[in-house]
């Protein structure tokens, strides 16, 4: 269910794009390029490490790079890559959450919510899971139950509210 949770994020980002007409084409190209890149990376990892070792490693690409003779430290490059990925993902998630909260509560500006949402996310990330083992337990046992509510109950509630909510008359009438 994890890949499908990103649909909600993209649904908050897509309306903010400058050129809505090219959305389907550029999204399709991006999905194809990313899918092809992931396929090639997995094939490379399988060919270099073998299926057994590649399936046991958490970051098989990192192991492949460590096996490659390079004149610089791979660890630093890997750390920068992970840090950039995390910053981009957190930024997009905060943007989507703040836009969604502003939309639900009828606020004109979402930017006022960014700092409180970022502080709340930072505090909750420190309080909710103390170790990597606890995080893996929560991800495997508790999160699927939350996703059921998030992917079934919440959309049905929004649909029910949108059907029951009276429509505003058009300005031209």
Coordinates of N, CA, C and O in Angstrom, one line a residue:
X1 N 0.8 -1.2 0.0 CA 0.0 0.0 0.0 C 0.8 1.3 0.0 O 0.3 2.3 -0.3
X2 N 2.1 1.2 0.4 CA 2.9 2.3 0.5 C 3.0 3.1 -0.8 O 2.9 4.4 -0.8
X3 N 3.3 2.5 -2.0 CA 3.3 3.3 -3.2 C 2.0 4.1 -3.5 O 2.1 5.2 -4.0
X4 N 0.9 3.5 -3.1 CA -0.4 4.1 -3.4 C -0.6 5.3 -2.5 O -1.4 6.2 -2.8
X5 N 0.1 5.4 -1.4 CA -0.1 6.6 -0.5 C 0.4 7.8 -1.1 O 0.0 8.9 -0.8
X6 N 1.3 7.7 -2.0 CA 1.9 8.9 -2.7 C 0.9 9.5 -3.6 O 1.1 10.7 -4.1
X7 N -0.1 8.8 -4.0 CA -1.1 9.4 -4.9 C -1.8 10.6 -4.2 O -2.0 11.7 -4.9
X8 N -2.0 10.6 -2.9 CA -2.6 11.7 -2.2 C -1.6 12.9 -2.3 O -2.0 14.0 -2.4
X9 N -0.3 12.6 -2.2 CA 0.7 13.7 -2.3 C 0.6 14.4 -3.6 O 0.6 15.6 -3.8
X10 N 0.6 13.5 -4.7 CA 0.6 14.1 -6.0 C -0.7 14.8 -6.3 O -0.7 15.8 -7.1
X11 N -1.8 14.4 -5.7 CA -3.0 15.1 -5.9 C -3.0 16.5 -5.3 O -3.8 17.4 -5.8
X12 N -2.2 16.7 -4.3 CA -2.1 18.1 -3.8 C -1.0 18.9 -4.6 O -1.1 20.1 -4.6
X13 N -0.1 18.2 -5.2 CA 0.9 19.0 -6.0 C 0.5 19.3 -7.4 O 0.8 20.4 -7.9
X14 N -0.2 18.4 -8.0 CA -0.6 18.6 -9.4 C -1.4 19.9 -9.7 O -1.2 20.6 -10.7
X15 N -2.4 20.3 -8.9 CA -3.1 21.6 -9.2 C -2.2 22.8 -9.2 O -2.5 23.8 -9.7
X16 N -1.0 22.8 -8.6 CA -0.1 23.9 -8.5 C 0.8 24.0 -9.7 O 1.6 25.0 -9.7
X17 N 0.8 23.1 -10.6 CA 1.7 23.1 -11.7 C 1.3 24.2 -12.7 O 0.1 24.6 -12.8
X18 N 2.3 24.8 -13.4 CA 2.1 25.9 -14.3 C 1.3 25.5 -15.5 O 0.4 26.2 -16.0
X19 N 1.7 24.4 -16.1 CA 1.1 23.9 -17.4 C 0.3 22.7 -17.2 O 0.9 21.6 -17.2
X20 N -1.0 22.8 -17.0 CA -1.8 21.6 -16.7 C -2.0 20.7 -17.9 O -2.3 19.6 -17.8
X21 N -1.9 21.3 -19.1 CA -2.1 20.5 -20.3 C -1.1 19.4 -20.5 O -1.3 18.4 -21.1
X22 N 0.2 19.7 -20.1 CA 1.2 18.7 -20.3 C 1.4 17.7 -19.1 O 2.3 17.0 -19.0
X23 N 0.4 17.8 -18.1 CA 0.5 17.0 -16.9 C 0.6 15.5 -17.2 O 1.4 14.8 -16.7
X24 N -0.4 15.0 -18.0 CA -0.4 13.5 -18.3 C 0.8 13.1 -19.0 O 1.4 12.0 -18.7
X25 N 1.2 13.8 -20.0 CA 2.4 13.4 -20.8 C 3.6 13.4 -20.0 O 4.4 12.5 -20.0
X26 N 3.9 14.5 -19.2 CA 5.1 14.6 -18.4 C 5.1 13.6 -17.3 O 6.1 13.0 -17.0
X27 N 3.9 13.3 -16.7 CA 3.8 12.3 -15.6 C 4.1 10.9 -16.2 O 4.8 10.1 -15.6
X28 N 3.6 10.6 -17.4 CA 3.8 9.3 -18.0 C 5.3 9.1 -18.3 O 5.8 8.0 -18.1
X29 N 5.9 10.1 -18.9 CA 7.3 10.0 -19.2 C 8.1 9.9 -18.0 O 9.1 9.0 -17.9
X30 N 7.8 10.6 -16.9 CA 8.5 10.5 -15.6 C 8.4 9.1 -15.0 O 9.4 8.5 -14.6
X31 N 7.2 8.5 -15.1 CA 7.0 7.2 -14.5 C 7.8 6.1 -15.3 O 8.4 5.2 -14.8
X32 N 7.8 6.3 -16.7 CA 8.5 5.4 -17.5 C 10.0 5.5 -17.3 O 10.7 4.4 -17.1
X33 N 10.6 6.7 -17.2 CA 12.0 6.9 -17.0 C 12.4 6.3 -15.6 O 13.4 5.6 -15.5
X34 N 11.7 6.7 -14.6 CA 12.0 6.2 -13.2 C 11.9 4.7 -13.2 O 12.7 4.0 -12.6
X35 N 10.8 4.1 -13.8 CA 10.7 2.6 -13.8 C 11.8 2.0 -14.5 O 12.3 0.9 -14.0
X36 N 12.2 2.5 -15.6 CA 13.3 1.9 -16.4 C 14.6 2.0 -15.6 O 15.4 1.1 -15.6
X37 N 14.8 3.2 -15.0 CA 16.0 3.3 -14.2 C 16.1 2.3 -13.0 O 17.1 1.7 -12.7
X38 N 15.0 2.2 -12.3 CA 14.9 1.2 -11.2 C 15.1 -0.2 -11.7 O 15.8 -1.0 -11.1
X39 N 14.6 -0.5 -12.8 CA 14.7 -1.9 -13.4 C 16.2 -2.1 -13.7 O 16.8 -3.2 -13.4
X40 N 16.9 -1.1 -14.3 CA 18.3 -1.3 -14.7 C 19.2 -1.4 -13.4 O 20.1 -2.1 -13.4
X41 N 18.8 -0.6 -12.4 CA 19.6 -0.7 -11.1 C 19.4 -2.0 -10.5 O 20.4 -2.6 -10.0
X42 N 18.2 -2.5 -10.4 CA 18.0 -3.9 -9.9 C 18.7 -4.9 -10.7 O 19.3 -5.8 -10.1
X43 N 18.7 -4.8 -12.0 CA 19.4 -5.8 -12.8 C 20.9 -5.7 -12.5 O 21.6 -6.8 -12.4
X44 N 21.5 -4.5 -12.4 CA 22.9 -4.4 -12.1 C 23.2 -5.0 -10.8 O 24.2 -5.7 -10.6
X45 N 22.4 -4.7 -9.8 CA 22.6 -5.2 -8.4 C 22.6 -6.8 -8.4 O 23.4 -7.4 -7.8
X46 N 21.6 -7.3 -9.2 CA 21.5 -8.8 -9.3 C 22.7 -9.4 -10.0 O 23.2 -10.5 -9.6
X47 N 23.2 -8.8 -11.0 CA 24.3 -9.3 -11.8 C 25.6 -9.2 -11.0 O 26.4 -10.1 -11.1
X48 N 25.8 -8.1 -10.2 CA 27.0 -8.0 -9.4 C 27.0 -8.8 -8.1 O 27.9 -9.5 -7.8
X49 N 25.9 -8.7 -7.4 CA 25.8 -9.4 -6.1 C 25.2 -10.8 -6.1 O 25.5 -11.6 -5.2
X50 N 24.4 -11.1 -7.1 CA 23.7 -12.3 -7.1 C 22.4 -12.2 -6.3 O 22.2 -11.2 -5.5
X51 N 21.4 -13.0 -6.6 CA 20.1 -12.9 -6.0 C 20.1 -13.0 -4.5 O 19.4 -12.3 -3.8
X52 N 20.9 -13.9 -4.0 CA 20.9 -14.2 -2.5 C 21.4 -13.0 -1.8 O 20.8 -12.5 -0.8
X53 N 22.6 -12.5 -2.1 CA 23.2 -11.4 -1.4 C 22.4 -10.1 -1.6 O 22.2 -9.3 -0.7
X54 N 21.9 -9.9 -2.9 CA 21.1 -8.7 -3.1 C 19.8 -8.6 -2.3 O 19.3 -7.5 -1.9
X55 N 19.2 -9.8 -2.1 CA 18.0 -9.8 -1.3 C 18.2 -9.6 0.2 O 17.3 -9.2 0.9
X56 N 19.4 -9.9 0.7 CA 19.7 -9.8 2.1 C 20.1 -8.4 2.5 O 20.0 -8.0 3.6
X57 N 20.7 -7.6 1.5 CA 21.2 -6.3 1.8 C 20.1 -5.3 1.9 O 19.1 -5.3 1.1
X58 N 20.2 -4.3 2.8 CA 19.2 -3.2 2.9 C 19.4 -2.3 1.8 O 18.5 -1.8 1.1
X59 N 20.7 -1.9 1.5 CA 21.0 -1.0 0.3 C 22.0 -1.8 -0.6 O 23.2 -1.5 -0.5
X60 N 21.5 -2.6 -1.5 CA 22.4 -3.3 -2.4 C 23.2 -2.4 -3.3 O 24.3 -2.7 -3.6
X61 N 22.6 -1.3 -3.7 CA 23.4 -0.4 -4.6 C 24.6 0.2 -3.9 O 25.7 0.4 -4.5
X62 N 24.5 0.4 -2.6 CA 25.6 0.9 -1.8 C 26.7 -0.2 -1.8 O 27.9 0.2 -1.9
X63 N 26.4 -1.4 -1.6 CA 27.3 -2.5 -1.6 C 28.0 -2.6 -3.0 O 29.2 -2.8 -3.0
X64 N 27.3 -2.5 -4.0 CA 27.8 -2.5 -5.4 C 28.8 -1.4 -5.6 O 29.9 -1.6 -6.1
X65 N 28.5 -0.2 -5.1 CA 29.4 0.9 -5.2 C 30.7 0.7 -4.4 O 31.8 1.2 -4.7
X66 N 30.5 0.1 -3.2 CA 31.7 -0.2 -2.4 C 32.6 -1.2 -3.0 O 33.8 -1.2 -2.8
X67 N 32.1 -2.1 -3.8 CA 32.9 -3.0 -4.6 C 33.6 -2.4 -5.8 O 34.6 -3.0 -6.3
X68 N 33.1 -1.3 -6.2 CA 33.7 -0.6 -7.4 C 34.9 0.2 -6.9 O 34.8 1.0 -6.0
X69 N 36.1 0.0 -7.6 CA 37.2 0.8 -7.2 C 37.1 2.3 -7.7 O 37.1 2.6 -8.9
X70 N 36.9 3.2 -6.8 CA 36.7 4.6 -7.1 C 37.7 5.4 -6.3 O 38.1 5.0 -5.2
X71 N 38.2 6.6 -6.9 CA 39.2 7.4 -6.2 C 38.6 8.2 -5.0 O 39.4 8.9 -4.3
X72 N 37.3 8.1 -4.7 CA 36.7 8.9 -3.7 C 35.9 8.0 -2.8 O 35.6 6.9 -3.1
X73 N 35.4 8.6 -1.7 CA 34.6 7.8 -0.7 C 33.2 7.7 -1.2 O 32.5 8.7 -1.5
X74 N 32.7 6.5 -1.3 CA 31.4 6.2 -1.7 C 30.4 6.6 -0.6 O 29.3 7.0 -0.8
X75 N 30.8 6.4 0.7 CA 30.0 6.7 1.8 C 29.5 8.1 1.8 O 28.3 8.4 2.1
X76 N 30.4 9.1 1.5 CA 30.0 10.5 1.5 C 29.0 10.8 0.4 O 28.0 11.5 0.6
X77 N 29.2 10.2 -0.8 CA 28.2 10.3 -1.9 C 26.9 9.7 -1.6 O 25.8 10.3 -1.8
X78 N 26.9 8.6 -0.9 CA 25.6 7.9 -0.5 C 24.9 8.8 0.5 O 23.7 8.9 0.4
X79 N 25.6 9.3 1.5 CA 25.0 10.1 2.5 C 24.4 11.4 1.9 O 23.3 11.8 2.3
X80 N 25.1 12.0 1.0 CA 24.5 13.2 0.3 C 23.2 12.8 -0.4 O 22.2 13.6 -0.4
X81 N 23.3 11.7 -1.1 CA 22.1 11.2 -1.9 C 20.9 11.0 -1.0 O 19.8 11.4 -1.3
X82 N 21.1 10.3 0.1 CA 20.1 10.0 1.1 C 19.5 11.3 1.7 O 18.3 11.5 1.8
X83 N 20.4 12.2 2.1 CA 20.0 13.5 2.7 C 19.1 14.3 1.7 O 18.1 14.8 2.1
X84 N 19.6 14.4 0.5 CA 18.8 15.1 -0.5 C 17.4 14.5 -0.8 O 16.4 15.2 -0.9
X85 N 17.4 13.2 -0.8 CA 16.1 12.5 -1.0 C 15.2 12.7 0.1 O 14.0 13.0 -0.1
X86 N 15.7 12.7 1.3 CA 14.9 12.9 2.5 C 14.3 14.3 2.6 O 13.2 14.6 2.9
X87 N 15.2 15.3 2.3 CA 14.8 16.7 2.3 C 13.7 16.9 1.3 O 12.7 17.6 1.5
X88 N 13.9 16.4 0.1 CA 12.9 16.6 -1.0 C 11.5 15.9 -0.6 O 10.5 16.5 -0.7
X89 N 11.6 14.7 -0.1 CA 10.4 14.0 0.3 C 9.6 14.7 1.4 O 8.4 14.9 1.4
X90 N 10.4 15.1 2.5 CA 9.8 15.8 3.6 C 9.2 17.1 3.1 O 8.1 17.5 3.5
X91 N 9.9 17.9 2.2 CA 9.3 19.1 1.7 C 8.0 18.9 1.0 O 7.1 19.7 1.2
X92 N 8.0 17.9 0.1 CA 6.8 17.6 -0.6 C 5.6 17.2 0.3 O 4.5 17.6 0.1
X93 N 5.9 16.4 1.3 CA 4.9 15.9 2.2 C 4.4 17.1 3.0 O 3.2 17.2 3.3
X94 N 5.3 18.0 3.5 CA 4.8 19.1 4.3 C 4.0 20.1 3.4 O 2.9 20.6 3.8
X95 N 4.4 20.3 2.2 CA 3.6 21.1 1.2 C 2.2 20.5 1.0 O 1.2 21.2 1.1
X96 N 2.2 19.2 0.8 CA 0.9 18.6 0.5 C 0.0 18.6 1.8 O -1.2 18.9 1.7
X97 N 0.6 18.4 2.9 CA -0.2 18.4 4.2 C -0.8 19.8 4.5 O -1.9 19.9 4.8
X98 N 0.1 20.8 4.3 CA -0.4 22.1 4.6 C -1.4 22.6 3.6 O -2.4 23.3 3.9
X99 N -1.2 22.3 2.3 CA -2.2 22.6 1.3 C -3.6 21.9 1.6 O -4.6 22.5 1.5
X100 N -3.5 20.7 2.0 CA -4.7 19.9 2.3 C -5.4 20.5 3.5 O -6.7 20.6 3.5
X101 N -4.7 20.8 4.6 CA -5.3 21.3 5.8 C -5.9 22.7 5.5 O -7.0 23.0 5.9
X102 N -5.2 23.5 4.7 CA -5.8 24.8 4.3 C -7.1 24.6 3.5 O -8.0 25.4 3.7
X103 N -7.1 23.6 2.6 CA -8.3 23.4 1.8 C -9.5 22.9 2.7 O -10.6 23.4 2.5
X104 N -9.2 22.0 3.6 CA -10.2 21.4 4.5 C -10.9 22.5 5.3 O -12.1 22.6 5.5
X105 N -10.0 23.4 5.9 CA -10.5 24.4 6.8 C -10.8 25.7 6.2 O -11.2 26.7 6.9
X106 N -10.8 25.8 4.9 CA -11.2 26.9 4.1 C -10.2 28.1 4.3 O -10.7 29.3 4.2
X107 N -8.9 27.9 4.6 CA -8.0 29.0 4.7 C -7.5 29.4 3.4 O -7.3 28.7 2.4
X108 N -7.3 30.7 3.3 CA -6.8 31.3 2.0 C -5.3 31.0 1.7 O -4.9 30.9 0.6
X109 N -4.6 31.0 2.8 CA -3.1 30.8 2.7 C -2.6 29.6 3.4 O -2.9 29.4 4.6
X110 N -1.9 28.8 2.8 CA -1.4 27.6 3.4 C 0.0 27.8 4.1 O 0.4 27.0 4.9
X111 N 0.7 28.9 3.7 CA 2.1 29.1 4.1 C 2.2 29.3 5.6 O 3.2 29.0 6.2
X112 N 1.1 29.8 6.3 CA 1.1 30.0 7.7 C 1.2 28.7 8.5 O 1.5 28.6 9.6
X113 N 0.8 27.6 7.8 CA 0.8 26.3 8.5 C 2.1 25.5 8.4 O 2.3 24.5 9.0
X114 N 3.1 26.0 7.6 CA 4.3 25.2 7.3 C 5.1 25.1 8.6 O 5.5 24.0 8.9
X115 N 5.4 26.1 9.3 CA 6.3 26.0 10.5 C 5.6 25.2 11.6 O 6.3 24.3 12.1
X116 N 4.3 25.4 11.9 CA 3.7 24.5 12.9 C 3.7 23.0 12.5 O 3.9 22.2 13.3
X117 N 3.4 22.8 11.2 CA 3.4 21.4 10.7 C 4.8 20.8 10.8 O 5.0 19.6 11.1
X118 N 5.8 21.6 10.4 CA 7.2 21.0 10.4 C 7.6 20.8 11.9 O 8.3 19.7 12.1
X119 N 7.3 21.6 12.8 CA 7.6 21.4 14.2 C 6.9 20.2 14.7 O 7.5 19.3 15.4
X120 N 5.6 20.1 14.4 CA 4.8 18.9 14.9 C 5.4 17.6 14.3 O 5.5 16.6 15.0
X121 N 5.8 17.6 13.0 CA 6.4 16.4 12.4 C 7.7 16.1 13.1 O 8.0 14.9 13.3
X122 N 8.5 17.1 13.3 CA 9.8 16.8 14.0 C 9.7 16.2 15.4 O 10.3 15.3 15.8
X123 N 8.8 16.8 16.1 CA 8.5 16.3 17.5 C 7.9 14.9 17.5 O 8.4 14.0 18.2
X124 N 6.9 14.7 16.6 CA 6.3 13.4 16.6 C 7.3 12.3 16.1 O 7.3 11.2 16.5
X125 N 8.2 12.7 15.2 CA 9.2 11.7 14.7 C 10.1 11.3 15.8 O 10.6 10.1 15.8
X126 N 10.4 12.2 16.7 CA 11.3 11.8 17.8 C 10.5 11.0 18.9 O 11.1 10.1 19.5
X127 N 9.3 11.3 19.1 CA 8.5 10.7 20.2 C 7.9 9.3 19.8 O 7.8 8.4 20.7
X128 N 7.5 9.1 18.6 CA 6.7 7.9 18.2 C 7.6 6.7 18.1 O 7.1 5.6 18.5
X129 N 8.7 6.7 17.6 CA 9.5 5.5 17.4 C 11.0 5.8 17.8 O 11.6 6.7 17.3
X130 N 11.4 5.0 18.8 CA 12.7 5.3 19.4 C 13.9 4.6 18.7 O 15.0 5.0 18.9
X131 N 13.6 3.5 18.0 CA 14.7 2.8 17.3 C 14.2 2.3 16.0 O 13.0 2.3 15.6
X132 N 15.2 1.8 15.2 CA 14.9 1.2 13.9 C 14.0 0.0 14.0 O 13.2 -0.3 13.2
X133 N 14.3 -0.9 15.0 CA 13.5 -2.1 15.2 C 12.0 -1.7 15.5 O 11.1 -2.4 15.0
X134 N 11.8 -0.7 16.3 CA 10.4 -0.3 16.7 C 9.8 0.3 15.4 O 8.6 0.0 15.2
X135 N 10.5 1.0 14.6 CA 10.0 1.6 13.3 C 9.6 0.4 12.4 O 8.5 0.5 11.8
X136 N 10.4 -0.6 12.3 CA 10.0 -1.7 11.4 C 8.8 -2.5 11.9 O 7.9 -2.9 11.2
X137 N 8.7 -2.6 13.3 CA 7.5 -3.3 13.8 C 6.2 -2.4 13.5 O 5.2 -3.0 13.1
X138 N 6.3 -1.1 13.7 CA 5.2 -0.3 13.5 C 4.8 -0.3 12.0 O 3.6 -0.4 11.6
X139 N 5.8 -0.3 11.1 CA 5.6 -0.3 9.7 C 4.9 -1.6 9.2 O 4.1 -1.6 8.3
X140 N 5.3 -2.7 9.9 CA 4.7 -4.0 9.4 C 3.4 -4.4 10.1 O 2.6 -5.1 9.5
X141 N 3.2 -3.9 11.3 CA 2.0 -4.4 12.1 C 0.9 -3.3 12.2 O -0.3 -3.6 12.2
X142 N 1.3 -2.1 12.5 CA 0.3 -1.0 12.8 C -0.1 -0.2 11.6 O -1.3 0.1 11.4
X143 N 0.9 0.1 10.8 CA 0.6 1.0 9.6 C -0.4 0.4 8.7 O -1.3 1.1 8.2
X144 N -0.4 -0.9 8.4 CA -1.5 -1.4 7.5 C -2.9 -1.2 8.0 O -3.8 -0.9 7.2
X145 N -3.1 -1.2 9.3 CA -4.4 -0.9 9.9 C -4.8 0.5 9.7 O -5.9 0.9 9.4
X146 N -3.8 1.4 9.8 CA -4.0 2.8 9.6 C -4.3 3.1 8.1 O -5.1 4.0 7.8
X147 N -3.6 2.4 7.2 CA -3.9 2.6 5.8 C -5.3 2.2 5.4 O -5.9 2.8 4.5
X148 N -5.9 1.2 6.1 CA -7.2 0.8 5.8 C -8.2 2.0 6.0 O -9.0 2.3 5.2
X149 N -8.0 2.7 7.2 CA -8.8 3.9 7.5 C -8.4 5.0 6.5 O -9.3 5.7 6.1
X150 N -7.2 5.2 6.2 CA -6.8 6.3 5.3 C -7.2 6.1 3.9 O -7.6 7.0 3.3
X151 N -7.2 4.9 3.4 CA -7.5 4.6 2.0 C -9.0 4.2 1.8 O -9.5 4.2 0.7
X152 N -9.7 3.9 2.8 CA -11.1 3.5 2.7 C -12.0 4.4 3.4 O -12.9 5.1 2.8
X153 N -11.8 4.6 4.7 CA -12.8 5.4 5.5 C -12.7 6.9 5.2 O -13.7 7.5 5.0
X154 N -11.4 7.4 5.1 CA -11.3 8.8 4.9 C -11.8 9.2 3.5 O -12.5 10.2 3.4
X155 N -11.5 8.5 2.4 CA -12.1 8.9 1.1 C -13.6 8.8 1.1 O -14.3 9.6 0.5
X156 N -14.1 7.8 1.7 CA -15.6 7.7 1.8 C -16.2 8.8 2.6 O -17.3 9.3 2.2
X157 N -15.6 9.2 3.7 CA -16.0 10.4 4.5 C -16.0 11.6 3.6 O -17.0 12.4 3.6
X158 N -14.9 11.8 2.9 CA -14.9 13.0 2.0 C -15.9 13.0 0.9 O -16.6 14.0 0.6
X159 N -16.2 11.8 0.4 CA -17.2 11.7 -0.6 C -18.6 12.0 0.0 O -19.4 12.7 -0.6
X160 N -18.8 11.5 1.1 CA -20.1 11.7 1.8 C -20.3 13.2 2.1 O -21.4 13.7 1.9
X161 N -19.3 13.8 2.6 CA -19.4 15.3 2.9 C -19.6 16.1 1.6 O -20.4 17.0 1.6
X162 N -18.9 15.7 0.5 CA -19.0 16.4 -0.7 C -20.4 16.2 -1.3 O -21.0 17.1 -2.0
X163 N -21.0 15.1 -1.1 CA -22.4 14.8 -1.7 C -23.4 15.6 -0.8 O -24.4 16.1 -1.4
X164 N -23.2 15.6 0.5 CA -24.2 16.2 1.4 C -24.1 17.7 1.5 O -25.0 18.4 1.8
X165 N -22.9 18.3 1.1 CA -22.7 19.7 1.3 C -23.4 20.5 0.2 O -23.4 20.1 -1.0
X166 N -24.2 21.5 0.6 CA -24.9 22.3 -0.5 C -24.0 23.0 -1.4 O -22.9 23.5 -1.0
X167 N -24.3 23.0 -2.6 CA -23.5 23.7 -3.7 C -23.7 25.2 -3.6 O -24.8 25.7 -3.4
X168 N -22.6 25.9 -3.9 CA -22.7 27.4 -4.0 C -23.2 27.7 -5.4 O -22.8 27.2 -6.4
X169 N -24.2 28.7 -5.5 CA -24.6 29.1 -6.8 C -23.5 29.8 -7.6 O -22.7 30.4 -7.0
X170 N -23.6 29.7 -8.9 CA -22.6 30.3 -9.8 C -22.8 31.8 -9.7 O -23.9 32.3 -9.5
X171 N -21.7 32.6 -9.9 CA -21.7 34.0 -9.8 C -22.5 34.7 -10.9 O -23.0 35.8 -10.8
X172 N -22.6 34.0 -12.0 CA -23.2 34.6 -13.2 C -24.8 34.5 -13.2 O -25.4 35.1 -14.0
X173 N -25.4 33.9 -12.2 CA -26.8 33.7 -12.2 C -27.6 34.9 -11.6 O -27.4 35.3 -10.5

